[in-house]
Short mmCIF file of C-alpha atoms in Angstrom, two decimals:
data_model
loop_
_atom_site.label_atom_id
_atom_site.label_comp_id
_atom_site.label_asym_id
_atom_site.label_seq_id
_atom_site.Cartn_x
_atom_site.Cartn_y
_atom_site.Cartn_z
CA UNK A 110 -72.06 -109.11 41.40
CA UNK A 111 -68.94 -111.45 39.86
CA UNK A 112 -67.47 -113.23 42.06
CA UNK A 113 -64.00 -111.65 43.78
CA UNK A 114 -61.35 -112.40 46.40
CA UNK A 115 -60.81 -110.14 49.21
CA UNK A 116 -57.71 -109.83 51.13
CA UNK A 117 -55.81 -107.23 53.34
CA UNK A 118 -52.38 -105.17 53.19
CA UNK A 119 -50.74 -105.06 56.21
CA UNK A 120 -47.75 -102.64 54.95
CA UNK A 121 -47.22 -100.55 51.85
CA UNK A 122 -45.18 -103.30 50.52
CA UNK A 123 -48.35 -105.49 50.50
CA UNK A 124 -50.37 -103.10 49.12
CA UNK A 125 -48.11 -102.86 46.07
CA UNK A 126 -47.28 -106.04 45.49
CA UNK A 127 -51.63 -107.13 45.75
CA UNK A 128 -52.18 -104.35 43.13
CA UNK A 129 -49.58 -105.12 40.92
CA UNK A 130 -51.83 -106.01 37.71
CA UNK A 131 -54.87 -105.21 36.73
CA UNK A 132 -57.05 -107.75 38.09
CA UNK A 133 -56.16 -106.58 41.49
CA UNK A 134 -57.38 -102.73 42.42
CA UNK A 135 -56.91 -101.29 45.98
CA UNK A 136 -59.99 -100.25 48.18
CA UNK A 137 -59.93 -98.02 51.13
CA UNK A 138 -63.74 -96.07 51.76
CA UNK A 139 -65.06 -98.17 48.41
CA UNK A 140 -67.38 -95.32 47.76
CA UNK A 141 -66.77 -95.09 44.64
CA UNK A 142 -65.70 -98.14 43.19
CA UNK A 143 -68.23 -100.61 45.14
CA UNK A 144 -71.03 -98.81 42.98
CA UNK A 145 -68.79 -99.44 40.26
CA UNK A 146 -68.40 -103.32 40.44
CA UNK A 147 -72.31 -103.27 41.50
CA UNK A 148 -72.46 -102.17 37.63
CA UNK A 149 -69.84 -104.00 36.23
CA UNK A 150 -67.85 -101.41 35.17
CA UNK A 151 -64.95 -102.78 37.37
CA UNK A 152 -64.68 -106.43 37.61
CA UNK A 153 -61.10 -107.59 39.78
CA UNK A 154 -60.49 -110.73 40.41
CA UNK A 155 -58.90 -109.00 43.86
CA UNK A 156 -59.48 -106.30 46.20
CA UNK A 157 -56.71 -105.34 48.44
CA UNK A 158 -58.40 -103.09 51.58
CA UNK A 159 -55.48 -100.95 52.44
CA UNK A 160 -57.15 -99.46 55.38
CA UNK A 161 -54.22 -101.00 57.95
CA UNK A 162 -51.31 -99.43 56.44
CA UNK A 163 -51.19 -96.31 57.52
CA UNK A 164 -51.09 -92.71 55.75
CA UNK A 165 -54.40 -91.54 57.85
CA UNK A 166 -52.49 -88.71 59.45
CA UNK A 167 -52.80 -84.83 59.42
CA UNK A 168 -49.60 -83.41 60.38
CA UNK A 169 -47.89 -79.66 59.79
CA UNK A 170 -45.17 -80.00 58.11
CA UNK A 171 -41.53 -78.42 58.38
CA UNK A 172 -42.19 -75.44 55.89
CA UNK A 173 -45.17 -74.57 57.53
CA UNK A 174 -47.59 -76.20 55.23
CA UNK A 175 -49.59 -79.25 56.05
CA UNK A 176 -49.54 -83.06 54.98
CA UNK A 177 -52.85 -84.80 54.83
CA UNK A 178 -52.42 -88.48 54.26
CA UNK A 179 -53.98 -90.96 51.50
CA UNK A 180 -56.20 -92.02 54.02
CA UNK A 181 -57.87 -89.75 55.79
CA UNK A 182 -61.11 -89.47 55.73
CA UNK A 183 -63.08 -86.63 54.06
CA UNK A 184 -64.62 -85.81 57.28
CA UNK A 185 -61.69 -85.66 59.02
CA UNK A 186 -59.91 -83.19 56.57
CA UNK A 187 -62.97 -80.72 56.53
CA UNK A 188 -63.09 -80.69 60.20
CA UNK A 189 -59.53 -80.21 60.87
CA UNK A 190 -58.34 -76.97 62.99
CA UNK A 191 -55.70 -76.35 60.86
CA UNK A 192 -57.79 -77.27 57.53
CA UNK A 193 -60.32 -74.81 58.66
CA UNK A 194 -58.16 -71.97 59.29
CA UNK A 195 -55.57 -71.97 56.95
CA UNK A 196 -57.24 -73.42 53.87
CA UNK A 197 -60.82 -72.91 54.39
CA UNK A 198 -61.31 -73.18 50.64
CA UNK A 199 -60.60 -76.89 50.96
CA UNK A 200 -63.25 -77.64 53.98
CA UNK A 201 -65.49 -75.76 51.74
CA UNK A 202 -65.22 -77.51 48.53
CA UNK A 203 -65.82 -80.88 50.84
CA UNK A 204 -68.31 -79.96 52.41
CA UNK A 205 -69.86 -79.11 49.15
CA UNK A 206 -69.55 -82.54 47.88
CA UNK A 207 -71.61 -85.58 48.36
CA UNK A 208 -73.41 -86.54 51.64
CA UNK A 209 -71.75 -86.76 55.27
CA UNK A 210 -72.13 -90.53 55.21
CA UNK A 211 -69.93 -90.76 52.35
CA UNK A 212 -67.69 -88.18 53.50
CA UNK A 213 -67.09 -90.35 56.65
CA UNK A 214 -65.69 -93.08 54.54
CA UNK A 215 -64.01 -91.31 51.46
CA UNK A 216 -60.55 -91.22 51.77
CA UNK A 217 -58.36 -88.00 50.29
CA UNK A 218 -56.53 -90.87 47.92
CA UNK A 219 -59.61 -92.19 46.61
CA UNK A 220 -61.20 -89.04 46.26
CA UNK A 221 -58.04 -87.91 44.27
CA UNK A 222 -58.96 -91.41 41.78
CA UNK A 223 -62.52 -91.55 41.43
CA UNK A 224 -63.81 -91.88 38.18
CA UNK A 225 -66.49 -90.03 35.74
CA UNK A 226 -69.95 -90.03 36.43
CA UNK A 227 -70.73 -89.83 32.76
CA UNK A 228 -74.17 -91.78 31.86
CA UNK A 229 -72.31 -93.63 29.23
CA UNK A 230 -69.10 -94.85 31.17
CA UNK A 231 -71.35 -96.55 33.92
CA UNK A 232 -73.91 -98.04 31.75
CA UNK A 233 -72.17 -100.98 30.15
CA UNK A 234 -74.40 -101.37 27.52
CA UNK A 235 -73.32 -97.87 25.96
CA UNK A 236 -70.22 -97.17 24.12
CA UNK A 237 -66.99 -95.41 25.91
CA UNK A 238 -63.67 -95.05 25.07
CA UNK A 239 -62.77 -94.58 28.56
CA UNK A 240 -64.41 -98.26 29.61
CA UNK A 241 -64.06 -99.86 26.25
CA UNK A 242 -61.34 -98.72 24.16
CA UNK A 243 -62.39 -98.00 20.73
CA UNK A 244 -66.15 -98.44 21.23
CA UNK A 245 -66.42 -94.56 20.75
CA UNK A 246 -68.02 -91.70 22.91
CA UNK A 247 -71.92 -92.02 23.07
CA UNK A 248 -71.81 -89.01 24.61
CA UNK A 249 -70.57 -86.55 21.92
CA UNK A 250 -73.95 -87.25 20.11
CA UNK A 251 -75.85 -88.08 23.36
CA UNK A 252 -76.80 -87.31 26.79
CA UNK A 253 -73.86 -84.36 27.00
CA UNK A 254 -75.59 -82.20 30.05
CA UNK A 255 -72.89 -82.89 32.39
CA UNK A 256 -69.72 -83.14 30.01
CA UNK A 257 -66.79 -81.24 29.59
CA UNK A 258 -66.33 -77.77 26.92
CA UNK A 259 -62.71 -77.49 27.92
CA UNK A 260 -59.73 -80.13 27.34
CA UNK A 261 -61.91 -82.48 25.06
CA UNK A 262 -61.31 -84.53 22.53
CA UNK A 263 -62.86 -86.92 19.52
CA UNK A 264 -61.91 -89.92 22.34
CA UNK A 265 -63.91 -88.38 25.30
CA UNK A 266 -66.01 -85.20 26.72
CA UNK A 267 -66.09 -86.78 30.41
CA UNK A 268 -65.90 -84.42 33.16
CA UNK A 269 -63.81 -85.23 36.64
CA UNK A 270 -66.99 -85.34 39.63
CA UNK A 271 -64.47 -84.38 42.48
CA UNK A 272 -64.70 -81.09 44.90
CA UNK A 273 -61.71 -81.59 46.67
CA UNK A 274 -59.26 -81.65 43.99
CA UNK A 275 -60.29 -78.31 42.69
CA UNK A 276 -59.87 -76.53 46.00
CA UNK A 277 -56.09 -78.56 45.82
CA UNK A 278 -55.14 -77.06 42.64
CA UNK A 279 -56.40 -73.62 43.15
CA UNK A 280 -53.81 -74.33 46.79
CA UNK A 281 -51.48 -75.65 44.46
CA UNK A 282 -50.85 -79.14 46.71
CA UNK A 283 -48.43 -81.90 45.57
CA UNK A 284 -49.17 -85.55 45.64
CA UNK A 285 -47.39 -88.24 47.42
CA UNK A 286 -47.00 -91.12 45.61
CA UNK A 287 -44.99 -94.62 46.70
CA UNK A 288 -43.80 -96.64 44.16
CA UNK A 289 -43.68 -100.65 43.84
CA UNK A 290 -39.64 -100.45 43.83
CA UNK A 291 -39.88 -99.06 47.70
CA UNK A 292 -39.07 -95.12 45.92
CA UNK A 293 -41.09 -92.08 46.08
CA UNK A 294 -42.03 -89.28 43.85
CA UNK A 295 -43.96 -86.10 44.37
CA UNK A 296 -46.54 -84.75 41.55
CA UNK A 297 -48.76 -81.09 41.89
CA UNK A 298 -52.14 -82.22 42.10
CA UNK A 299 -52.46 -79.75 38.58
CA UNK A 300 -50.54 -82.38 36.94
CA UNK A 301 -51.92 -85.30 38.36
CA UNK A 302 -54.98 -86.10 36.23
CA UNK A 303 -54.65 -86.35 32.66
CA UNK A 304 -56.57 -85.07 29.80
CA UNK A 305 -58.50 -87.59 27.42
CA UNK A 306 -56.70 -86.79 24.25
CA UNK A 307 -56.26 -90.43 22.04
CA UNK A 308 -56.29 -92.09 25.86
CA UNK A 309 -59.18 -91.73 27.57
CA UNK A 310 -59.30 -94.55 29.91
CA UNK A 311 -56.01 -92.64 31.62
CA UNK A 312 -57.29 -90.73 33.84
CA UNK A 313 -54.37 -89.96 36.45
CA UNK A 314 -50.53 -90.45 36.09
CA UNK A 315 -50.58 -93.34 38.82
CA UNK A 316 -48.86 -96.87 37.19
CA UNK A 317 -49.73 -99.95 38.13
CA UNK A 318 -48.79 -100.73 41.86
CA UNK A 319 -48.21 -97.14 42.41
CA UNK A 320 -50.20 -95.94 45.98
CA UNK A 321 -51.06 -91.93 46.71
CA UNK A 322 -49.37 -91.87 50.59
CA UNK A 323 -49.78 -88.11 51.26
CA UNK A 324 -51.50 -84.72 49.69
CA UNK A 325 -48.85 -81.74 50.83
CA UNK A 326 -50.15 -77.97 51.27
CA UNK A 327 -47.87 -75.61 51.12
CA UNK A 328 -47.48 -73.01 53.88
CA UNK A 329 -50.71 -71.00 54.01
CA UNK A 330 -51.06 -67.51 52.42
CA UNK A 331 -53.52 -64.43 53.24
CA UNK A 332 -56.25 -63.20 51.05
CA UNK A 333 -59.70 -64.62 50.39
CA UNK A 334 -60.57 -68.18 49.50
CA UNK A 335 -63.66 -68.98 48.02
CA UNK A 336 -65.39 -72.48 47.10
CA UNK A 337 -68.29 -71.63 44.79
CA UNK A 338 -70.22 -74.72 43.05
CA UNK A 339 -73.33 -74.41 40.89
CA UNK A 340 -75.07 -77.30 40.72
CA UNK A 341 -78.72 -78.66 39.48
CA UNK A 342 -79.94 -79.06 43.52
CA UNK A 343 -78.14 -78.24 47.25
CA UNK A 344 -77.01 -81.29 47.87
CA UNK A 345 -75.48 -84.87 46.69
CA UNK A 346 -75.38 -83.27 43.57
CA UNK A 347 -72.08 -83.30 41.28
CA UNK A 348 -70.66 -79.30 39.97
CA UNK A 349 -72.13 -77.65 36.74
CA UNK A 350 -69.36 -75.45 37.40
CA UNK A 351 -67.35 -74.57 40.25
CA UNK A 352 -64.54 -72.00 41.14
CA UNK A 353 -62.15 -72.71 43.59
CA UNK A 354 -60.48 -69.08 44.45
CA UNK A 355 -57.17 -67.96 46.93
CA UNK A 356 -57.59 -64.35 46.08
CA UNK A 357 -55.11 -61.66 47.39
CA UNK A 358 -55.82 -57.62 46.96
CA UNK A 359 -53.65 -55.10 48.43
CA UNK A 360 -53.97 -51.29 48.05
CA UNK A 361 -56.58 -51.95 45.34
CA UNK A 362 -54.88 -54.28 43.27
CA UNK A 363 -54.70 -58.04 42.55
CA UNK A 364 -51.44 -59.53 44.24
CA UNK A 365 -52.56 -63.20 43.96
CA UNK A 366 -55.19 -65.11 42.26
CA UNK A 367 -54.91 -69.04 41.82
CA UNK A 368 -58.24 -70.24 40.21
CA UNK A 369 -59.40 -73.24 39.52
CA UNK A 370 -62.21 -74.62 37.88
CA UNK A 371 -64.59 -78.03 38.05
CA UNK A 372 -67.30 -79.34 35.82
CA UNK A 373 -65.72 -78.15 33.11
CA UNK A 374 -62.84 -80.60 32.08
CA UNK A 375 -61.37 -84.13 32.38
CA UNK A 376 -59.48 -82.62 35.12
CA UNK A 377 -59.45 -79.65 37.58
CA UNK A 378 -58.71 -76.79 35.23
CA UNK A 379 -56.71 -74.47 36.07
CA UNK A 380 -54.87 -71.73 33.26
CA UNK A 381 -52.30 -69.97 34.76
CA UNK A 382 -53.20 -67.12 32.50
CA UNK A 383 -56.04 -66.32 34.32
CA UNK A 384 -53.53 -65.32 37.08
CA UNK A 385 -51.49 -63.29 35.07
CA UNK A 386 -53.99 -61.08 33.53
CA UNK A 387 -55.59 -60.03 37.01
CA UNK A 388 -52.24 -59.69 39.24
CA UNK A 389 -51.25 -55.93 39.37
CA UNK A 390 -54.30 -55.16 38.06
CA UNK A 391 -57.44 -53.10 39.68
CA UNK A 392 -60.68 -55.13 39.45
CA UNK A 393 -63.46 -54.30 37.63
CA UNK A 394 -66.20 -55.95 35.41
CA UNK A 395 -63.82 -55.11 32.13
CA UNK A 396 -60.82 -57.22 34.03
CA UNK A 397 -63.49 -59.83 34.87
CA UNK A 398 -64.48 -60.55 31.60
CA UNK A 399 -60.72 -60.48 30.01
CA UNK A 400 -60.30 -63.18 32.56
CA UNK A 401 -63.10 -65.50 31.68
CA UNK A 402 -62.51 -65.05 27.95
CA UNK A 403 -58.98 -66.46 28.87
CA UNK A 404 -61.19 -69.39 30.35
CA UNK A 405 -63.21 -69.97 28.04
CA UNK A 406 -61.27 -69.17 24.80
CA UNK A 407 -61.14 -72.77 23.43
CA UNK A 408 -64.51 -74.09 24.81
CA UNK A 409 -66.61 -75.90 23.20
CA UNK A 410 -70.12 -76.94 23.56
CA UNK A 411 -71.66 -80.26 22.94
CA UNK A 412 -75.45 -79.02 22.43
CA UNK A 413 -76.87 -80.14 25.66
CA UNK A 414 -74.29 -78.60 27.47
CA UNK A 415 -73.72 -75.26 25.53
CA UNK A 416 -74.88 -73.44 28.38
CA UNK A 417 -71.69 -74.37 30.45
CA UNK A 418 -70.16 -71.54 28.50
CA UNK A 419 -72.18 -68.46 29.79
CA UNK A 420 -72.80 -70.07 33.18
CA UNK A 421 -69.13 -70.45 33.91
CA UNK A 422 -68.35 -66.71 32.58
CA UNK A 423 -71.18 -65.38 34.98
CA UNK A 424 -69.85 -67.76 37.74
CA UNK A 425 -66.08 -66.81 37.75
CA UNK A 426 -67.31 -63.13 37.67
CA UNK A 427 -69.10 -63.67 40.75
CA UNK A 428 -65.93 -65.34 42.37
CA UNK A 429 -64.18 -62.36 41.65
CA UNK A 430 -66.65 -59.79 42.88
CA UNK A 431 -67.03 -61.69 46.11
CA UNK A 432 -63.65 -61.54 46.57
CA UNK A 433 -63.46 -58.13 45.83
CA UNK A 434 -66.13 -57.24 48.18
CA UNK A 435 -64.24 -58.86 50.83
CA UNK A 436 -61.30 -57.29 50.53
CA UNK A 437 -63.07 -53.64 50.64
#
């Protein structure tokens, strides 16, 4: 462990001005990044623990919807009444992800920001673009079981680890984010991470001294929302795949379907396409697969992980039938 100074943020104002460079990073649960510094893949000088500034509110909001703030806990979001009713595919997709001692610290901003938990970027003796800028992707020709067959590039084939965002973009939820000037902007969580194109250590839009203060859900819908994630074992295990589905059918037809996808990309995926092609339509295994060929028309395997491919085909036709079944 290299030596660092810790210090607290009493207000927002702190917080920005501690994390203004890039020696300094902010740390609220730490379960991410303090298995990150015990590996030296992040070395501040500073850690600012933001824990006493606020934003650890769930509150309904004036539309109806419901704003969950930076630093809640994971626990508490699953848990909540109105979490549970409304958007049940979020308190799914948490639960699905890591252990309930981690979701007792893990905050929704930090879950929002955590990094890859490709073999390459958290072994410092390997090359990555994303930790080392022009050191190349060991991955591409490596250990690829885990890595992405959508949004690649020559730079990176990470995937994003997270549950929780998935469920978010599938709910299409907008970010909160404060700004070291003392102004505000708002960014949908499908926007919010970044592909790896030519900059791979970029993983989210967030600028230096920037702080996530809020994740906004819009007012809930009907339908049927699903959480499916296939994964190597049950538990503390990160997503193969997994489909995030709010699924709508009325008199036999698709009215809404907002998919989203993890374990396949840099990012959540989700293709708006996919939407398009199912609405008005009456399901069926031919509809199912013109959907996941819209998926998966530009995927790419890396060897290892070919098998991503079939396996997310098969998986979003399950999705679909489930939420077929349930509408019946």
């Amino acid at each position: 462990m290299r030596p660092f100074s810790y210090t607290r943020a009493r207000t927002l104002d702190d917080a920005a001005q501690l994390t203004h460079d890039d020696t300094a990073l902010a740390i609220a649960g730490g379960t991410n990044l303090l298995d990150l510094m015990k590996l030296q893949v992040e070395t501040p000088e500073t850690l600012a623990d933001i824990n006493r500034i606020g934003f650890g509110g769930i509150e309904d909001t004036d539309d109806g919807g419901l704003s969950i703030g930076a630093l809640a806990s994971n626990t508490e979001t699953a848990v909540h009444p109105r979490v549970r009713s409304d958007y049940p595919v979020l308190t799914r997709a948490i639960l699905a992800g890591a252990t309930q001692q981690l979701r007792n610290k893990a905050t929704t901003g930090g879950n929002l920001c955590q990094r890859t938990r490709c073999f390459y970027f958290t072994n410092i003796d390997q090359p990555c673009n994303k930790r080392e800028p022009g050191s190349g992707c060991g991955a591409i020709d490596g250990i690829a079981k885990l890595h992405a067959v959508l949004g690649t590039s020559d730079q990176c084939i990470a995937t994003y680890p997270g549950d929780m965002a998935v469920a978010l973009s599938a709910l299409d939820a907008q970010v909160e984010i404060a700004k070291p000037d003392g102004g505000t902007c708002t960014v949908p969580v499908r926007d919010f991470h970044c592909l790896p194109g030519e900059t791979p250590w970029r993983e989210n839009v967030l600028e230096e001294g920037e702080l996530i203060t809020a994740v906004t859900l819009p007012a809930p819908v009907g339908g049927t929302q699903i959480y499916r994630k296939v994964r190597e074992r049950s538990s503390y295990a990160f997503a193969l795949v997994s489909v995030a589905a709010v699924v709508e059918i009325e008199d036999g037809k698709f009215t809404r379907a907002d998919l989203a996808f993890g374990g396949l990309a840099h990012k959540p995926w989700h293709d708006p396409r996919i939407g398009e092609a199912l609405i008005g339509k009456v399901p069926s295994d031919d509809l199912f697969d013109k959907a996941a060929d819209i998926l998966l028309e530009d995927a790419r395997g890396f060897g290892e992980n070919d098998f991503k491919i079939p396996l997310a085909r098969r998986t979003l036709h399950a999705v679909l039938q489930n939420a077929t079944e349930a509408a019946a």
